[in-house]
Amino acid sequence: MNTPINKTPIKNRIGGVFVPVRDLEKASNWYSKILGLQGGEIFFGHLYTAPMDGTAGLLLDTMPKWRNEEGNISTYQVPAIQFLTNDIQAAYQFMKENNVELVTQIEDDFYFVFKDPDGNLLMICRETA
């Protein structure tokens, strides 16, 4: 039996994913290379929006309003974003060839974890169906 869904003004859709970065130019170049991105825009001097399928975009943000007293920002220390691939072996090899810091080997023939230049942990998974 289906439980009735409450009415809400919030949409059941992710608008974007924010990734904390230290150097916007360096980060946007790295993500563009790794994900094969073209285009994107910088807003407010600290926010880069990269066009992505499935969301409104990947948002790289130096997060000036979220820094601590020392000027530092936290990075993701667990894989917070999952990118998809049809060929997990080819994706892993591509990351190795591009000197990306790999945190795990391919696990369960399904995924691996890596770090971006700011130390954020990210994941690539083999897409199913």
Tab-separated table of N, CA, C and O in Angstrom, residues 7-61:
chain	number	residue	atom	x	y	z
A	7	LYS	N	1.935	17.269	0.435
A	7	LYS	CA	2.207	18.346	-0.500
A	7	LYS	C	3.389	19.135	0.023
A	7	LYS	O	3.487	19.409	1.214
A	8	THR	N	4.284	19.498	-0.878
A	8	THR	CA	5.460	20.267	-0.489
A	8	THR	C	5.835	21.205	-1.626
A	8	THR	O	5.661	20.857	-2.803
A	9	PRO	N	6.338	22.389	-1.306
A	9	PRO	CA	6.793	23.292	-2.354
A	9	PRO	C	8.188	22.926	-2.864
A	9	PRO	O	8.695	23.530	-3.797
A	10	ILE	N	8.812	21.909	-2.255
A	10	ILE	CA	10.168	21.511	-2.637
A	10	ILE	C	10.091	20.428	-3.709
A	10	ILE	O	9.401	19.423	-3.541
A	11	LYS	N	10.818	20.625	-4.798
A	11	LYS	CA	10.796	19.680	-5.908
A	11	LYS	C	11.644	18.446	-5.603
A	11	LYS	O	12.648	18.533	-4.905
A	12	ASN	N	11.249	17.323	-6.147
A	12	ASN	CA	11.983	16.072	-6.019
A	12	ASN	C	13.011	16.001	-7.150
A	12	ASN	O	12.930	15.158	-8.040
A	13	ARG	N	13.950	16.946	-7.130
A	13	ARG	CA	14.959	17.040	-8.187
A	13	ARG	C	16.169	17.779	-7.645
A	13	ARG	O	16.029	18.795	-6.982
A	14	ILE	N	17.347	17.260	-7.919
A	14	ILE	CA	18.568	17.931	-7.488
A	14	ILE	C	18.892	19.028	-8.483
A	14	ILE	O	18.986	18.783	-9.687
A	15	GLY	N	19.068	20.240	-7.983
A	15	GLY	CA	19.366	21.369	-8.842
A	15	GLY	C	20.837	21.502	-9.172
A	15	GLY	O	21.205	21.985	-10.225
A	16	GLY	N	21.688	21.055	-8.291
A	16	GLY	CA	23.129	21.151	-8.505
A	16	GLY	C	23.865	20.539	-7.337
A	16	GLY	O	23.299	20.325	-6.277
A	17	VAL	N	25.128	20.267	-7.530
A	17	VAL	CA	25.986	19.698	-6.498
A	17	VAL	C	27.140	20.663	-6.280
A	17	VAL	O	27.863	20.985	-7.221
A	18	PHE	N	27.304	21.148	-5.047
A	18	PHE	CA	28.379	22.074	-4.717
A	18	PHE	C	29.605	21.307	-4.233
A	18	PHE	O	29.489	20.416	-3.399
A	19	VAL	N	30.772	21.677	-4.747
A	19	VAL	CA	32.032	21.073	-4.342
A	19	VAL	C	32.945	22.200	-3.856
A	19	VAL	O	33.233	23.129	-4.615
A	20	PRO	N	33.401	22.138	-2.599
A	20	PRO	CA	34.289	23.185	-2.095
A	20	PRO	C	35.671	23.084	-2.738
A	20	PRO	O	36.261	22.009	-2.787
A	21	VAL	N	36.171	24.208	-3.239
A	21	VAL	CA	37.485	24.249	-3.881
A	21	VAL	C	38.258	25.469	-3.399
A	21	VAL	O	37.675	26.456	-2.973
A	22	ARG	N	39.583	25.403	-3.466
A	22	ARG	CA	40.428	26.518	-3.042
A	22	ARG	C	40.738	27.471	-4.193
A	22	ARG	O	40.762	28.674	-4.025
A	23	ASP	N	41.021	26.918	-5.370
A	23	ASP	CA	41.436	27.698	-6.537
A	23	ASP	C	40.463	27.389	-7.667
A	23	ASP	O	40.504	26.309	-8.259
A	24	LEU	N	39.587	28.343	-7.975
A	24	LEU	CA	38.516	28.125	-8.939
A	24	LEU	C	39.034	27.798	-10.332
A	24	LEU	O	38.528	26.892	-10.993
A	25	GLU	N	40.047	28.506	-10.790
A	25	GLU	CA	40.579	28.257	-12.132
A	25	GLU	C	41.199	26.863	-12.225
A	25	GLU	O	40.938	26.119	-13.161
A	26	LYS	N	42.016	26.520	-11.246
A	26	LYS	CA	42.655	25.200	-11.234
A	26	LYS	C	41.599	24.089	-11.178
A	26	LYS	O	41.672	23.111	-11.919
A	27	ALA	N	40.619	24.241	-10.291
A	27	ALA	CA	39.581	23.223	-10.132
A	27	ALA	C	38.727	23.088	-11.391
A	27	ALA	O	38.433	21.972	-11.831
A	28	SER	N	38.336	24.214	-11.990
A	28	SER	CA	37.490	24.131	-13.184
A	28	SER	C	38.251	23.500	-14.352
A	28	SER	O	37.681	22.728	-15.112
A	29	ASN	N	39.530	23.792	-14.466
A	29	ASN	CA	40.334	23.150	-15.512
A	29	ASN	C	40.453	21.654	-15.276
A	29	ASN	O	40.352	20.844	-16.200
A	30	TRP	N	40.672	21.238	-14.027
A	30	TRP	CA	40.819	19.821	-13.688
A	30	TRP	C	39.523	19.059	-13.960
A	30	TRP	O	39.526	18.033	-14.626
A	31	TYR	N	38.394	19.573	-13.460
A	31	TYR	CA	37.114	18.897	-13.681
A	31	TYR	C	36.760	18.861	-15.168
A	31	TYR	O	36.238	17.865	-15.665
A	32	SER	N	37.038	19.929	-15.891
A	32	SER	CA	36.760	19.950	-17.331
A	32	SER	C	37.550	18.865	-18.049
A	32	SER	O	37.026	18.169	-18.918
A	33	LYS	N	38.819	18.700	-17.675
A	33	LYS	CA	39.660	17.680	-18.298
A	33	LYS	C	39.168	16.273	-17.958
A	33	LYS	O	39.010	15.432	-18.833
A	34	ILE	N	38.912	16.021	-16.688
A	34	ILE	CA	38.530	14.689	-16.232
A	34	ILE	C	37.142	14.288	-16.737
A	34	ILE	O	36.917	13.144	-17.112
A	35	LEU	N	36.206	15.227	-16.776
A	35	LEU	CA	34.838	14.910	-17.171
A	35	LEU	C	34.520	15.268	-18.622
A	35	LEU	O	33.400	15.057	-19.070
A	36	GLY	N	35.508	15.806	-19.342
A	36	GLY	CA	35.265	16.174	-20.739
A	36	GLY	C	34.242	17.286	-20.882
A	36	GLY	O	33.443	17.282	-21.813
A	37	LEU	N	34.274	18.247	-19.982
A	37	LEU	CA	33.299	19.342	-19.989
A	37	LEU	C	33.728	20.460	-20.928
A	37	LEU	O	34.911	20.744	-21.062
A	38	GLN	N	32.750	21.082	-21.522
A	38	GLN	CA	32.989	22.286	-22.320
A	38	GLN	C	31.997	23.331	-21.885
A	38	GLN	O	30.846	23.033	-21.608
A	39	GLY	N	32.459	24.554	-21.814
A	39	GLY	CA	31.569	25.631	-21.395
A	39	GLY	C	31.634	25.834	-19.901
A	39	GLY	O	32.613	25.506	-19.246
A	40	GLY	N	30.569	26.351	-19.365
A	40	GLY	CA	30.521	26.684	-17.947
A	40	GLY	C	30.684	28.176	-17.764
A	40	GLY	O	31.181	28.870	-18.654
A	41	GLU	N	30.220	28.661	-16.629
A	41	GLU	CA	30.282	30.089	-16.357
A	41	GLU	C	30.735	30.339	-14.923
A	41	GLU	O	30.496	29.525	-14.041
A	42	ILE	N	31.348	31.495	-14.703
A	42	ILE	CA	31.717	31.927	-13.362
A	42	ILE	C	30.713	32.992	-12.922
A	42	ILE	O	30.420	33.929	-13.665
A	43	PHE	N	30.197	32.829	-11.702
A	43	PHE	CA	29.251	33.774	-11.131
A	43	PHE	C	29.810	34.307	-9.821
A	43	PHE	O	30.421	33.569	-9.039
A	44	PHE	N	29.581	35.573	-9.556
A	44	PHE	CA	29.914	36.225	-8.293
A	44	PHE	C	31.391	36.143	-7.939
A	44	PHE	O	31.768	36.365	-6.795
A	45	GLY	N	32.249	35.781	-8.874
A	45	GLY	CA	33.679	35.717	-8.647
A	45	GLY	C	34.170	34.506	-7.877
A	45	GLY	O	35.365	34.324	-7.698
A	46	HIS	N	33.243	33.638	-7.420
A	46	HIS	CA	33.678	32.485	-6.622
A	46	HIS	C	32.991	31.181	-7.009
A	46	HIS	O	33.280	30.126	-6.438
A	47	LEU	N	32.099	31.199	-7.981
A	47	LEU	CA	31.266	30.040	-8.290
A	47	LEU	C	31.360	29.709	-9.770
A	47	LEU	O	31.066	30.553	-10.617
A	48	TYR	N	31.791	28.493	-10.082
A	48	TYR	CA	31.873	28.023	-11.466
A	48	TYR	C	30.814	26.958	-11.671
A	48	TYR	O	30.756	25.976	-10.927
A	49	THR	N	29.945	27.147	-12.663
A	49	THR	CA	28.923	26.148	-12.973
A	49	THR	C	29.338	25.385	-14.214
A	49	THR	O	29.548	25.968	-15.263
A	50	ALA	N	29.462	24.091	-14.055
A	50	ALA	CA	29.843	23.213	-15.161
A	50	ALA	C	28.595	22.488	-15.651
A	50	ALA	O	27.854	21.927	-14.850
A	51	PRO	N	28.347	22.498	-16.953
A	51	PRO	CA	27.156	21.823	-17.475
A	51	PRO	C	27.268	20.311	-17.307
A	51	PRO	O	28.288	19.707	-17.630
A	52	MET	N	26.231	19.699	-16.756
A	52	MET	CA	26.214	18.262	-16.505
A	52	MET	C	24.869	17.690	-16.934
A	52	MET	O	23.856	18.370	-16.839
A	53	ASP	N	24.866	16.454	-17.341
A	53	ASP	CA	23.613	15.751	-17.600
A	53	ASP	C	23.053	15.276	-16.270
A	53	ASP	O	23.793	14.828	-15.397
A	54	GLY	N	21.748	15.383	-16.082
A	54	GLY	CA	21.112	14.834	-14.899
A	54	GLY	C	20.903	15.821	-13.762
A	54	GLY	O	20.104	15.593	-12.885
A	55	THR	N	21.618	16.918	-13.726
A	55	THR	CA	21.387	17.971	-12.733
A	55	THR	C	21.496	19.299	-13.452
A	55	THR	O	21.843	19.354	-14.626
A	56	ALA	N	21.243	20.360	-12.729
A	56	ALA	CA	21.427	21.683	-13.315
A	56	ALA	C	22.900	21.970	-13.532
A	56	ALA	O	23.255	22.819	-14.319
A	57	GLY	N	23.760	21.244	-12.830
A	57	GLY	CA	25.187	21.431	-13.042
A	57	GLY	C	26.009	21.069	-11.825
A	57	GLY	O	25.504	20.908	-10.723
A	58	LEU	N	27.294	20.944	-12.059
A	58	LEU	CA	28.279	20.752	-11.000
A	58	LEU	C	28.787	22.138	-10.651
A	58	LEU	O	29.222	22.879	-11.526
A	59	LEU	N	28.731	22.516	-9.388
A	59	LEU	CA	29.083	23.859	-8.962
A	59	LEU	C	30.360	23.819	-8.134
A	59	LEU	O	30.367	23.281	-7.030
A	60	LEU	N	31.439	24.360	-8.677
A	60	LEU	CA	32.696	24.471	-7.956
A	60	LEU	C	32.692	25.830	-7.278
A	60	LEU	O	32.492	26.852	-7.934
A	61	ASP	N	32.905	25.860	-5.961
A	61	ASP	CA	32.699	27.084	-5.195
A	61	ASP	C	33.840	27.288	-4.198
A	61	ASP	O	34.144	26.395	-3.408
